[in-house]
XYZ file of C-alpha atoms in Angstrom:
775
model
C 37.298 136.396 130.623
C 37.824 133.054 131.624
C 38.028 130.282 129.189
C 34.566 128.550 129.913
C 32.820 131.928 129.614
C 34.684 132.918 126.436
C 33.428 129.244 124.848
C 29.923 129.920 126.257
C 29.608 133.391 124.631
C 30.811 132.251 121.225
C 28.493 129.035 121.511
C 25.666 131.573 121.874
C 27.016 133.693 118.930
C 26.983 130.843 116.826
C 23.466 129.587 117.956
C 22.162 132.945 117.051
C 23.965 133.695 113.905
C 20.890 134.616 111.918
C 19.785 137.146 113.988
C 23.065 138.921 114.133
C 23.720 138.622 110.090
C 20.363 140.245 110.074
C 21.448 143.308 112.407
C 24.714 143.529 110.768
C 23.241 144.116 107.451
C 20.665 146.500 108.895
C 23.408 148.588 110.511
C 25.741 148.609 107.209
C 22.635 149.588 104.936
C 21.344 152.094 107.528
C 24.682 153.860 107.594
C 25.888 153.908 104.125
C 22.399 155.431 103.043
C 23.967 158.685 104.522
C 27.118 158.593 102.509
C 25.601 160.797 99.472
C 24.972 163.505 102.117
C 28.615 164.026 103.120
C 29.772 167.564 102.586
C 33.281 168.527 101.339
C 35.176 171.512 102.946
C 38.710 172.497 101.742
C 39.040 175.851 103.218
C 42.133 176.861 105.143
C 40.335 178.006 107.908
C 38.729 174.563 108.189
C 41.623 173.788 110.455
C 40.674 175.937 113.310
C 37.413 175.549 115.577
C 34.727 177.915 115.121
C 35.222 179.563 118.488
C 38.675 179.868 117.949
C 39.726 183.532 119.009
C 42.121 184.073 115.832
C 39.237 182.816 113.499
C 36.645 185.054 114.942
C 38.688 188.036 114.768
C 39.566 187.442 111.228
C 35.589 186.798 110.647
C 34.792 190.117 112.156
C 37.421 191.737 109.880
C 36.040 190.034 106.817
C 32.550 191.235 107.677
C 33.332 194.474 108.447
C 35.424 195.121 105.066
C 33.608 192.677 102.950
C 36.757 190.483 102.281
C 36.898 187.183 100.848
C 39.248 184.699 99.305
C 39.304 185.451 95.790
C 39.745 183.630 92.527
C 42.566 185.593 90.727
C 43.028 185.311 87.095
C 46.207 186.055 85.358
C 46.206 187.556 82.008
C 49.840 187.523 80.518
C 51.319 188.855 77.236
C 54.840 188.653 77.117
C 54.789 191.471 74.082
C 53.440 193.742 77.286
C 49.838 194.172 78.376
C 49.158 197.765 77.716
C 47.744 197.445 73.897
C 44.281 197.549 72.490
C 43.801 194.031 72.319
C 44.889 192.979 75.721
C 42.764 195.551 77.632
C 39.758 194.631 75.652
C 40.321 190.961 76.659
C 40.921 192.372 80.450
C 37.489 193.913 79.764
C 35.541 190.825 78.242
C 36.768 188.770 80.989
C 35.828 191.194 83.561
C 32.390 191.545 82.236
C 31.865 187.920 81.988
C 32.572 187.295 85.619
C 29.583 189.288 86.481
C 27.297 186.403 85.258
C 29.082 183.607 86.680
C 26.944 182.017 89.460
C 29.016 182.364 92.895
C 30.886 185.552 91.918
C 29.897 188.506 93.386
C 29.375 191.326 90.456
C 30.448 194.420 92.554
C 33.595 192.733 93.979
C 35.625 192.255 90.514
C 38.827 194.089 90.322
C 41.013 194.506 87.223
C 42.270 197.441 84.950
C 38.485 197.467 83.526
C 36.690 198.062 86.562
C 39.217 200.314 88.560
C 39.343 204.103 88.646
C 41.937 206.590 88.221
C 42.343 209.567 90.456
C 43.097 212.832 88.702
C 43.264 216.373 90.087
C 41.328 219.063 88.329
C 40.668 222.754 88.928
C 37.297 222.068 90.799
C 38.585 219.352 92.859
C 39.165 215.749 92.131
C 38.069 213.494 89.153
C 37.630 209.816 89.460
C 37.002 207.806 86.347
C 37.665 204.593 84.993
C 41.148 203.732 83.650
C 39.390 203.316 80.327
C 36.197 202.582 78.628
C 35.718 199.808 75.991
C 33.903 202.178 73.371
C 37.079 204.429 73.674
C 39.863 202.205 73.666
C 42.488 202.666 70.889
C 46.347 202.156 70.969
C 46.916 205.687 72.118
C 44.471 205.254 74.708
C 46.123 202.068 75.762
C 49.354 203.988 76.258
C 47.514 206.521 78.369
C 46.460 203.647 80.688
C 50.049 202.498 81.257
C 51.085 206.184 82.060
C 48.356 206.137 84.672
C 49.266 202.934 86.199
C 53.071 204.328 86.108
C 51.737 207.103 88.264
C 49.696 205.067 90.556
C 51.784 203.237 92.583
C 48.948 201.558 94.631
C 48.272 199.216 91.400
C 51.745 198.637 90.808
C 52.626 194.626 91.516
C 49.184 194.290 92.968
C 46.980 194.586 89.688
C 49.846 195.061 87.167
C 53.380 193.379 87.329
C 56.422 195.494 87.346
C 57.482 194.246 83.846
C 54.196 195.314 82.480
C 53.532 191.835 80.782
C 51.139 190.420 83.332
C 47.655 191.915 84.864
C 45.339 190.140 87.305
C 41.746 190.053 87.641
C 40.338 189.512 91.130
C 36.978 188.123 91.550
C 35.466 187.555 95.002
C 32.630 185.104 96.022
C 29.249 185.372 97.275
C 29.043 184.391 101.050
C 26.212 181.719 99.779
C 29.103 179.969 97.771
C 31.375 179.509 100.495
C 30.856 175.766 100.478
C 30.408 175.670 96.729
C 33.937 177.082 95.683
C 34.635 173.874 93.365
C 31.222 175.010 91.306
C 32.893 178.324 91.012
C 36.197 177.456 90.311
C 34.929 174.931 87.577
C 33.077 177.742 85.866
C 36.188 179.942 85.659
C 38.278 177.347 84.459
C 36.142 176.151 81.763
C 35.819 179.999 80.685
C 39.646 180.834 80.439
C 40.331 177.245 78.846
C 37.884 178.434 76.372
C 39.941 181.471 75.425
C 42.288 181.441 72.389
C 43.929 184.809 72.123
C 46.935 185.202 70.146
C 50.008 186.002 72.403
C 47.938 185.594 75.506
C 47.833 183.125 78.133
C 45.411 182.579 81.159
C 46.037 181.499 84.568
C 43.728 180.632 87.482
C 44.917 180.778 90.991
C 44.234 182.213 94.542
C 42.844 181.011 97.848
C 39.450 180.566 96.534
C 40.601 178.557 93.577
C 42.791 176.395 95.584
C 39.744 175.425 97.853
C 37.862 174.833 94.725
C 40.343 172.723 92.548
C 40.703 170.817 95.969
C 37.388 169.428 96.083
C 37.564 168.008 92.250
C 41.006 166.777 93.171
C 40.230 164.493 95.908
C 37.179 163.445 94.500
C 39.146 162.014 91.338
C 41.758 160.858 93.795
C 39.461 158.598 96.108
C 37.853 157.090 92.819
C 41.318 155.626 91.849
C 42.823 154.793 95.443
C 40.189 153.250 97.213
C 39.209 150.492 94.319
C 43.056 150.033 93.950
C 43.344 149.161 97.817
C 40.363 146.594 97.638
C 42.085 145.018 94.812
C 45.533 144.502 96.489
C 44.089 143.479 99.747
C 41.871 140.723 97.635
C 45.060 139.537 95.976
C 46.751 139.110 99.397
C 43.855 136.989 100.841
C 43.767 135.017 97.577
C 47.733 134.043 98.113
C 46.971 133.818 101.606
C 44.112 130.697 101.727
C 43.058 130.274 98.118
C 39.483 129.906 98.847
C 36.407 132.036 98.323
C 35.351 132.424 101.785
C 38.819 133.541 102.555
C 38.460 136.455 100.587
C 34.958 137.544 100.966
C 34.707 137.320 104.802
C 37.362 139.730 105.393
C 36.190 141.983 102.641
C 32.837 142.079 104.213
C 34.269 143.237 107.416
C 36.439 146.123 105.224
C 33.098 147.192 103.722
C 31.194 147.320 106.975
C 34.011 149.355 108.428
C 34.695 151.720 105.697
C 30.917 152.096 104.962
C 29.758 152.644 108.557
C 32.331 155.066 109.538
C 31.866 157.338 106.520
C 27.903 156.873 106.958
C 28.122 158.003 110.458
C 30.234 160.849 109.609
C 27.585 162.005 107.095
C 24.841 161.134 109.574
C 26.379 163.605 112.119
C 27.051 166.360 109.827
C 30.749 166.079 109.918
C 32.371 167.594 106.765
C 34.866 165.334 104.794
C 38.165 167.358 104.783
C 41.395 166.532 102.527
C 43.083 164.334 104.988
C 39.692 162.457 105.505
C 40.419 161.470 101.735
C 43.028 158.815 103.219
C 40.745 157.324 105.819
C 38.962 154.542 103.518
C 42.206 153.165 102.430
C 43.688 153.432 105.729
C 40.851 151.516 107.368
C 40.714 148.954 104.429
C 44.143 147.974 105.204
C 43.369 147.885 108.881
C 40.121 146.206 108.942
C 41.266 143.058 106.950
C 43.913 142.215 109.596
C 41.461 140.425 112.064
C 39.672 138.196 109.318
C 43.197 137.052 108.124
C 44.380 135.973 111.739
C 40.707 134.391 112.330
C 40.726 132.392 108.913
C 44.630 131.456 109.427
C 43.496 129.537 112.738
C 40.254 128.370 111.371
C 42.365 126.458 108.540
C 44.786 125.081 110.911
C 42.194 123.634 113.093
C 40.252 122.240 110.178
C 43.716 120.433 109.638
C 44.179 119.154 112.957
C 40.488 118.314 113.927
C 38.977 116.833 110.604
C 36.111 115.268 112.342
C 34.978 118.450 114.198
C 31.602 120.308 113.085
C 31.490 123.719 111.585
C 30.430 125.164 115.090
C 33.113 123.372 116.637
C 35.852 124.549 114.552
C 34.213 128.141 114.700
C 34.054 128.277 118.399
C 37.409 127.075 119.082
C 38.890 129.218 116.625
C 37.195 132.359 117.955
C 38.214 131.317 121.657
C 42.136 131.413 120.822
C 41.674 134.619 118.924
C 39.311 136.953 120.327
C 42.094 138.236 123.219
C 44.969 139.267 120.405
C 42.141 140.553 118.141
C 40.422 142.703 120.676
C 44.155 143.897 122.324
C 45.308 144.893 118.771
C 42.098 146.665 117.805
C 42.245 148.585 120.929
C 45.622 149.649 120.823
C 44.915 150.563 117.075
C 41.840 152.550 118.111
C 44.115 154.223 120.977
C 46.370 155.138 118.081
C 43.441 157.167 116.314
C 42.087 158.596 119.488
C 45.427 159.854 120.709
C 45.198 162.154 117.160
C 41.634 163.455 118.468
C 43.005 164.180 121.971
C 46.104 165.789 120.995
C 44.770 167.728 118.207
C 43.153 171.264 118.082
C 42.011 171.101 114.442
C 38.808 169.697 113.550
C 39.968 167.800 110.495
C 42.333 165.805 112.322
C 40.086 165.342 115.474
C 37.474 163.969 113.000
C 39.881 161.417 111.412
C 41.115 160.262 114.647
C 37.169 159.804 116.190
C 35.999 158.340 113.032
C 39.201 156.105 112.276
C 38.584 154.852 115.894
C 34.929 154.190 115.034
C 35.704 152.398 111.681
C 38.269 149.942 113.667
C 35.678 149.362 116.331
C 33.040 148.431 113.827
C 35.731 145.912 112.267
C 36.280 144.446 115.692
C 32.500 143.961 116.485
C 32.204 142.359 112.828
C 35.142 140.044 113.370
C 33.623 138.908 116.851
C 30.319 138.514 115.719
C 29.588 138.620 112.008
C 32.640 136.385 110.900
C 31.599 133.410 113.263
C 27.786 134.172 112.137
C 28.846 134.324 108.327
C 30.716 130.781 108.872
C 27.735 128.860 110.116
C 26.261 129.303 107.112
C 28.888 127.479 105.297
C 30.326 123.915 105.942
C 33.632 122.845 106.988
C 36.409 123.534 104.658
C 40.120 122.951 104.246
C 42.271 125.176 102.472
C 44.625 124.111 100.074
C 47.518 125.857 101.788
C 47.344 123.836 105.072
C 47.386 120.274 103.648
C 48.632 118.462 106.713
C 49.912 119.260 110.221
C 53.573 118.822 109.578
C 53.858 120.168 105.831
C 54.508 123.834 105.552
C 54.203 126.015 102.588
C 56.858 128.363 101.137
C 55.549 131.375 103.328
C 55.638 129.393 106.571
C 59.101 127.939 105.582
C 60.213 131.702 105.053
C 59.346 132.639 108.491
C 60.612 129.528 109.801
C 63.934 130.704 108.124
C 63.728 133.923 109.737
C 63.027 132.486 113.333
C 66.250 130.363 113.083
C 67.947 133.395 112.455
C 66.845 134.993 115.570
C 67.679 132.239 117.520
C 71.342 131.977 115.920
C 71.913 136.043 115.984
C 70.126 137.808 118.966
C 73.062 139.923 120.037
C 73.437 141.415 116.503
C 69.704 141.701 116.244
C 69.692 143.800 119.387
C 72.558 146.208 118.628
C 71.062 146.974 115.221
C 67.779 147.931 117.341
C 69.894 150.183 119.509
C 71.691 152.027 116.450
C 68.246 152.415 115.069
C 67.056 154.420 117.854
C 70.260 156.578 118.090
C 69.721 157.674 114.511
C 66.175 158.280 115.113
C 66.217 160.506 118.249
C 68.744 162.454 116.051
C 66.458 162.663 113.109
C 63.370 163.832 115.428
C 65.326 166.910 116.287
C 65.820 167.805 112.615
C 62.473 167.400 111.794
C 61.040 170.665 109.859
C 57.659 171.839 110.554
C 56.149 173.203 107.292
C 53.144 173.280 105.104
C 52.153 175.125 101.871
C 48.378 174.562 100.356
C 49.725 174.548 96.955
C 51.653 171.378 97.724
C 48.442 169.491 97.774
C 48.818 169.283 94.035
C 51.523 167.688 91.866
C 53.900 170.311 90.399
C 52.380 170.005 86.839
C 48.897 170.927 87.906
C 47.445 174.183 86.439
C 46.783 175.482 89.700
C 50.613 175.019 90.733
C 51.888 176.441 87.452
C 49.193 179.472 88.055
C 50.216 180.221 91.430
C 54.319 180.007 90.815
C 53.574 182.404 87.719
C 51.389 184.998 89.678
C 53.817 184.702 92.694
C 56.714 185.229 90.228
C 55.160 188.161 88.400
C 53.222 190.003 91.090
C 53.111 190.744 94.719
C 51.881 187.169 95.216
C 48.477 185.483 96.094
C 48.902 185.121 99.929
C 47.478 187.919 102.266
C 48.062 188.892 105.621
C 45.584 191.617 106.843
C 46.306 194.356 109.534
C 43.135 195.408 111.602
C 43.366 198.991 112.705
C 41.334 200.047 115.560
C 40.969 203.655 116.887
C 38.777 204.689 119.952
C 36.630 207.280 118.186
C 34.952 208.336 114.921
C 36.930 209.834 112.122
C 40.128 209.198 114.249
C 41.779 207.863 111.101
C 41.479 211.420 109.886
C 44.579 212.268 112.560
C 47.690 212.865 110.642
C 49.888 211.108 113.452
C 47.597 208.066 112.770
C 48.084 207.800 109.302
C 52.063 208.113 109.617
C 51.857 205.200 111.877
C 50.056 203.175 109.435
C 52.383 204.056 106.721
C 55.333 203.341 108.836
C 53.931 199.858 109.557
C 53.540 199.243 105.785
C 57.041 200.314 105.096
C 58.282 198.173 107.983
C 56.182 195.043 106.994
C 57.231 195.452 103.396
C 60.848 195.195 104.322
C 60.361 191.613 105.672
C 61.343 188.693 103.424
C 58.437 187.741 100.741
C 56.271 190.404 101.533
C 56.205 192.234 98.439
C 53.489 195.159 98.568
C 50.353 196.334 100.696
C 47.214 198.502 100.288
C 45.606 200.709 102.861
C 43.560 203.935 103.236
C 46.907 205.709 103.271
C 47.877 204.712 99.690
C 44.451 206.429 98.584
C 45.134 209.582 100.664
C 48.462 209.849 99.260
C 47.421 209.636 95.593
C 44.423 212.251 96.262
C 47.221 214.465 97.623
C 49.426 214.150 94.756
C 46.399 214.511 92.202
C 45.646 217.736 93.924
C 49.144 219.042 93.208
C 49.387 218.279 89.594
C 50.642 214.793 90.019
C 54.048 215.930 91.142
C 56.077 213.100 92.809
C 56.890 214.877 95.799
C 53.346 215.144 96.670
C 52.964 211.557 96.850
C 52.614 211.869 100.563
C 50.340 212.270 103.699
C 48.794 215.932 103.759
C 49.964 218.225 106.689
C 46.462 218.520 108.440
C 43.357 216.531 109.627
C 41.145 218.849 107.793
C 42.700 218.418 104.738
C 42.412 214.795 104.812
C 38.539 214.907 105.177
C 38.226 217.494 102.577
C 39.796 214.981 100.079
C 37.202 212.441 100.768
C 34.549 214.554 100.503
C 35.937 215.885 97.061
C 36.235 212.136 96.294
C 32.688 211.284 96.968
C 31.603 214.022 94.627
C 33.049 212.298 91.589
C 33.448 208.723 92.809
C 31.790 206.190 94.687
C 32.366 206.316 98.481
C 32.144 202.388 98.563
C 35.462 202.354 96.848
C 37.181 202.301 100.229
C 34.744 199.691 101.639
C 37.629 197.215 101.813
C 39.954 199.267 103.488
C 37.953 201.895 106.001
C 34.632 201.502 107.866
C 31.983 204.170 107.357
C 32.996 206.057 110.726
C 36.827 206.096 110.037
C 37.347 204.327 113.221
C 38.537 201.083 111.838
C 40.859 200.259 108.890
C 42.253 197.472 107.021
C 45.680 197.040 105.773
C 46.233 194.273 103.507
C 49.686 192.711 102.577
C 50.546 190.535 99.588
C 53.221 187.793 100.062
C 54.819 185.686 97.103
C 54.867 182.441 99.512
C 52.497 180.359 101.123
C 54.871 178.055 102.975
C 54.534 178.311 106.579
C 58.160 178.526 107.754
C 58.006 181.896 105.474
C 54.717 183.040 106.927
C 55.863 182.376 110.623
C 58.774 184.788 110.209
C 56.753 187.570 108.870
C 54.092 187.150 111.785
C 56.963 187.059 114.127
C 58.546 190.156 113.036
C 55.437 192.158 112.336
C 53.919 191.470 115.882
C 57.378 192.606 117.258
C 57.123 195.841 115.595
C 53.232 196.265 116.170
C 53.846 195.770 119.932
C 57.096 197.769 120.525
C 56.085 200.794 117.839
C 52.612 200.924 117.070
C 50.006 199.992 119.707
C 49.271 202.654 122.137
C 45.792 203.896 123.737
C 45.174 205.954 120.659
C 45.686 203.326 117.799
C 46.025 199.596 117.875
C 46.731 196.832 115.358
C 45.887 193.190 115.027
C 47.324 190.900 112.579
C 44.872 188.757 110.828
C 43.896 187.269 107.233
C 45.230 183.585 106.031
C 48.798 184.308 106.731
C 48.122 185.001 110.430
C 45.675 182.107 110.505
C 48.287 179.869 109.086
C 50.843 180.741 111.594
C 48.344 180.254 114.203
C 47.202 176.761 113.488
C 50.083 175.126 111.745
C 52.439 176.142 114.540
C 50.627 173.754 116.643
C 51.484 170.674 114.385
C 54.904 169.791 115.855
C 53.481 169.793 119.458
C 50.426 167.687 118.639
C 52.462 165.475 116.624
C 54.606 164.576 119.562
C 52.028 164.488 122.220
C 49.981 162.212 120.302
C 52.765 160.058 119.391
C 53.452 159.980 123.576
C 49.730 159.501 124.039
C 49.475 156.656 121.720
C 52.457 155.007 123.355
C 51.445 155.120 126.981
C 47.720 153.973 125.926
C 49.496 150.824 123.976
C 51.759 150.378 126.930
C 48.717 150.424 129.450
C 46.435 148.525 127.283
C 48.881 145.670 126.773
C 49.770 145.452 130.319
C 46.136 145.114 131.641
C 45.536 142.445 128.949
C 48.407 140.486 129.743
C 48.407 141.263 133.176
C 52.224 142.120 133.037
C 53.994 145.325 132.802
C 56.966 143.446 131.200
C 54.629 142.511 128.389
C 53.424 145.983 128.197
C 56.844 147.427 127.597
C 57.910 144.939 125.323
C 54.963 145.653 123.084
C 55.848 149.199 122.403
C 59.614 148.518 121.814
C 59.139 147.513 118.096
C 56.768 150.490 117.209
C 59.042 153.135 118.926
C 61.912 152.045 117.041
C 59.467 152.003 113.799
C 58.487 155.636 114.554
C 62.343 156.656 115.337
C 63.385 155.020 112.119
C 61.070 157.375 110.058
C 62.200 160.526 111.783
C 65.576 159.332 110.166
C 63.831 158.880 106.807
C 62.115 162.200 107.084
C 65.381 164.087 107.641
C 67.389 162.235 104.899
C 64.392 162.615 102.294
C 63.620 166.555 103.193
C 59.890 165.328 104.170
C 58.074 168.229 106.139
C 56.314 167.262 109.293
C 53.096 168.657 107.681
C 49.224 168.583 107.892
C 49.036 164.902 106.262
C 52.519 163.640 107.631
C 52.086 164.770 111.241
C 49.583 162.131 111.683
C 51.733 158.959 110.930
C 53.490 158.467 114.560
C 50.148 157.597 116.307
C 48.788 155.434 113.315
C 52.164 153.930 113.038
C 52.069 153.098 116.750
C 48.467 151.859 116.500
C 48.514 149.873 113.677
C 51.973 148.414 114.045
C 51.731 147.268 117.585
C 49.309 144.509 115.960
C 52.494 142.188 115.455
C 54.135 142.717 118.895
C 50.872 141.702 120.642
C 49.973 138.653 118.490
C 53.897 137.532 119.166
C 53.496 138.180 122.577
C 50.486 136.284 123.012
C 51.285 133.223 120.996
C 54.746 132.852 122.395
C 53.301 132.946 125.882
C 51.020 130.235 124.652
C 53.518 127.958 123.453
C 56.086 128.578 126.099
C 53.770 128.882 129.295
C 50.525 127.225 128.576
C 52.064 124.405 126.083
C 55.322 124.237 128.130
C 57.256 123.764 124.785
C 60.923 123.687 124.676
C 62.013 127.276 123.789
C 63.517 126.311 120.287
C 60.330 124.383 119.561
C 58.292 126.808 120.789
C 59.749 129.636 118.300
C 59.086 126.801 115.604
C 55.722 126.617 116.417
C 55.479 130.239 116.357
C 57.060 131.297 113.055
C 55.480 128.394 111.294
C 51.690 129.465 112.187
C 51.231 132.544 113.778
C 54.338 133.946 111.937
C 52.655 133.037 108.564
C 49.394 134.720 109.371
C 51.290 137.731 110.863
C 53.123 137.835 107.456
C 50.175 138.108 105.600
C 48.679 140.544 108.009
C 51.912 142.732 107.500
C 51.697 142.419 103.684
C 47.661 143.681 103.792
C 48.813 146.693 105.973
C 52.129 147.743 104.115
C 50.763 147.385 100.675
C 47.373 148.594 101.722
C 49.217 151.898 102.813
C 51.214 151.780 99.955
C 48.179 152.311 97.667
C 48.273 155.889 99.177
C 51.715 156.376 97.357
C 49.837 156.157 94.143
C 47.689 159.059 95.165
C 47.597 162.476 93.361
C 47.518 164.372 96.724
C 51.179 164.702 98.020
C 50.631 164.853 101.685
C 48.516 161.699 101.329
C 51.388 160.192 99.190
C 53.585 160.910 101.879
C 51.610 159.848 104.738
C 51.322 156.413 102.877
C 54.882 155.994 102.528
C 55.778 156.893 106.184
C 53.284 154.626 107.446
C 54.254 151.479 105.088
C 57.619 152.052 105.997
C 56.959 152.218 109.684
C 54.731 149.057 109.367
C 57.739 147.042 107.783
C 60.190 148.142 110.427
C 57.260 147.223 113.125
C 56.884 143.790 111.593
C 60.586 143.177 111.519
C 60.969 144.493 114.786
C 58.283 142.290 116.197
C 59.480 138.951 114.399
C 63.350 139.635 115.102
C 64.274 142.207 117.869
C 61.114 141.128 120.227
C 61.964 137.394 120.067
C 65.663 138.323 120.173
C 65.232 140.169 123.664
C 62.665 137.420 125.118
C 65.612 134.761 124.042
C 67.967 136.905 125.771
C 66.370 138.029 128.724
C 63.880 135.242 129.781
C 61.332 137.213 131.090
C 59.262 135.175 133.656
C 56.138 136.082 132.208
C 57.383 133.779 129.006
C 59.665 131.123 130.497
C 58.348 128.599 132.907
C 60.519 127.063 135.400
C 61.260 123.891 133.126
C 62.901 126.143 130.505
C-alpha cells in the first residue's frame, strides 16, 4: 500500500469515527451475549474427532456392553474391611447412589450389590454376598471367605490386603456433559460421612472429568482478572495517562470477548486447554495498542501544533505495517496449531486464538484511531521533549551500546544456544497423565493414588473379542485363547488384573465341583459351558454378564485394569498387547481389537510429538514467507525467524533440564512462541530499515534512535507478553502453568535475541536491505 493511499485510508477512518465506533460496539456486544452458552467438555476422548475409527470402535463396544467411565468410591478401613460396620457402610453408600441424579441405579458395583456363585446338589445358586438384615460379625467373616474363594473380585473390588473396597458407579448417558454435577453430588455425599476408622475417596475417569470443570472454572476466575491487572499496571508505567490504559484494554476486551462469544455461537465446546486462551489473548492483544500510543506520544512532542486528526493519521501511517505484519505472523502461529493437529481442542484453540488476534488487529486499525478522535491532543509526562529520555529509554540505549561494542560475542552466544537446543529437542519426552491436570494435594489426586496403590487401578484397557457365529464363545478353544490373552497382558508391567466371561465360567465350574481349587478352570467341553449359563439363569439374573458378553454369545469384552494413567506406560502395554494379538490370537475363528481409555490415550497422545514439530515448522515457514513478502526481501524474512528459532531451541533445553513433558498443554508452546515472539524481530527490522535506508542516518545514530524510541515501546511490549504469560504460572492447572512458563521464557529469549543478536548480525553482515551505499 503506497504512502498516499495509506494516508487517505486513515483520513477516511478518522472522518467516519462515529460510525466505526458504533459498529465496533455492536460487534462486541453481539458476540459476548453468546458467552453464557459456552459448554465445557473435559472428557479424555474429546481429543479425538467424532469420526475417528478408534473412537467409533470404542463407542460400539460401550454401546454393546453398556460400558461407561465410572465414578469410583474407595472405602478404606486400615483395620480391615470385613466387619459388620464397614459392610453396612458399603451397603448404605450403594443404596444412596441409586437416588443420585445422573447415576444409573442398575450399574452400581460393590460388595453390597454383587453376587456369590455357589454350587448345590440341584445346580448353581446365585445369591448376594450379604443382605443388610442378616449382617453380623459372623456373616462378615463369611463374606471374607467368599471373596477369598472368588478370584474375580480380588484386586478389582477388594484390595489384596483387605483394607479397601471399591464402589463403582456408572452414569446415565444423558449426563455425559454433566459429569461435574454428578461429581459434586458424590463428593458432597462422601464428605458428609464421618465414620470412625473409615476414610472415603472419590476417583475414576468420570470423577476426573467432573472435577476438571469445577477446577478450570475456579482457575479462570483467578487468572483472567490477574492478567488484566498486570497489563493495566504495565500501561500505567508506560504512558501515565488514562487513555494510555483504557484504549489498549478496550482492544483486549474485544479480542477475548469476540473470540469466546463466537466460540459459543458456533457451538464449540470449552476444553481444558481453552482455559488458557483468554490470558494468552490478553497478553497478545495489548501489544498493538502499546506501539500505536508510543508513536502517538512521540509525535505529540515533535509536532506540538498538529491537530488530533493529523497526529492520529501520521501515527497510523507509520505503525500500520509493523502491526499488520506482527499480527499476521502471530495468527500464523495459532493457525499452525490448527493445521498440524488432529485433536479438536487444539484445532479450536488455534482457530479462535487466530480469530482473537485478527480482532485485535482490526480494532487497532479502526477502533483506536476512531476512539482517539473523541479526545484532544495530549502529551505524556513520559515524553517531555525530543532530546530528553526517561530511564526506560536510557536502559535500551545502554543495551544498544553493548550490541555495537560486542557483536561477535553476542553472535557466538546465539550459536551456543542453538547447539544446546538441538540436543535438548532430541531428548524431549512425550507423556501425559490426566491426573497431572491437578495439583498434587488435590483430593482427586490423593484418591487416584490410593486406589491405584491399593487395588488393580482406575485405568481401563478393553479388548473386544469377535467371533463369526452365534455361541462361538462356548467353544473351548476360543475360551482358552481368551484366557491365554488375559494371562499374557496381565504379565505386562502396570497391568494388575482383568475380567472376562472366562472368569465367570471358571468360577461356575469350581462351584459345581465343591469349590475345589483345582477346578477353577475352563470345562472340558462346549456343552458343559452352555449348561452352566443355563443353570446360572435359573437362579441369577442373565443380565449380570451384559458387560462381558452379548446376547448371542458372539461378542465379548475383556476389561484390563492398570494402576498407571501415564502415556509412556500405556503405550508399552498397547504395543506388547497388539504384538501378542497379531501373532498369537487373531485368526478366521476369533479376533481381538484393543479399545477403551488406554487404547484411545495411546492413539491420540502418540500424535503430540509429531504434531508439535510439524506445527513449529509450519509456523516458522509462514513467518518467513509473510516477512519476506511484507519487506520484499528474503534476507529480511530469514533475519525475522532467527530470534524465535533460538528461543524455541532454548526452551527444549529448559524442558530437558527441568524434566517437563511434551504433553497436551506444553505441546503448543513452540507455535505460539514463534507467532508471538516474532513481533520483536519484525518491529526491529522495520524501524532499523526506516532509520538506515529511509532517514539515511549513520549506523550508530540509527541504532541510537531505534533503541531510544522503538526499543522503549518493544520493552513494554515485552513486559506485557512476558508478564501476561507469566500469569498462567499462577494457574492451578499444571499444564497451563507449564505452558505459561515456557512461553514466557521463549518471549524473554525472543526479545533479547531481537534486541541483541539481530542488530549484531545486521551490524556484522550489513545486508543491502538495511545499509544504503553511503554507510
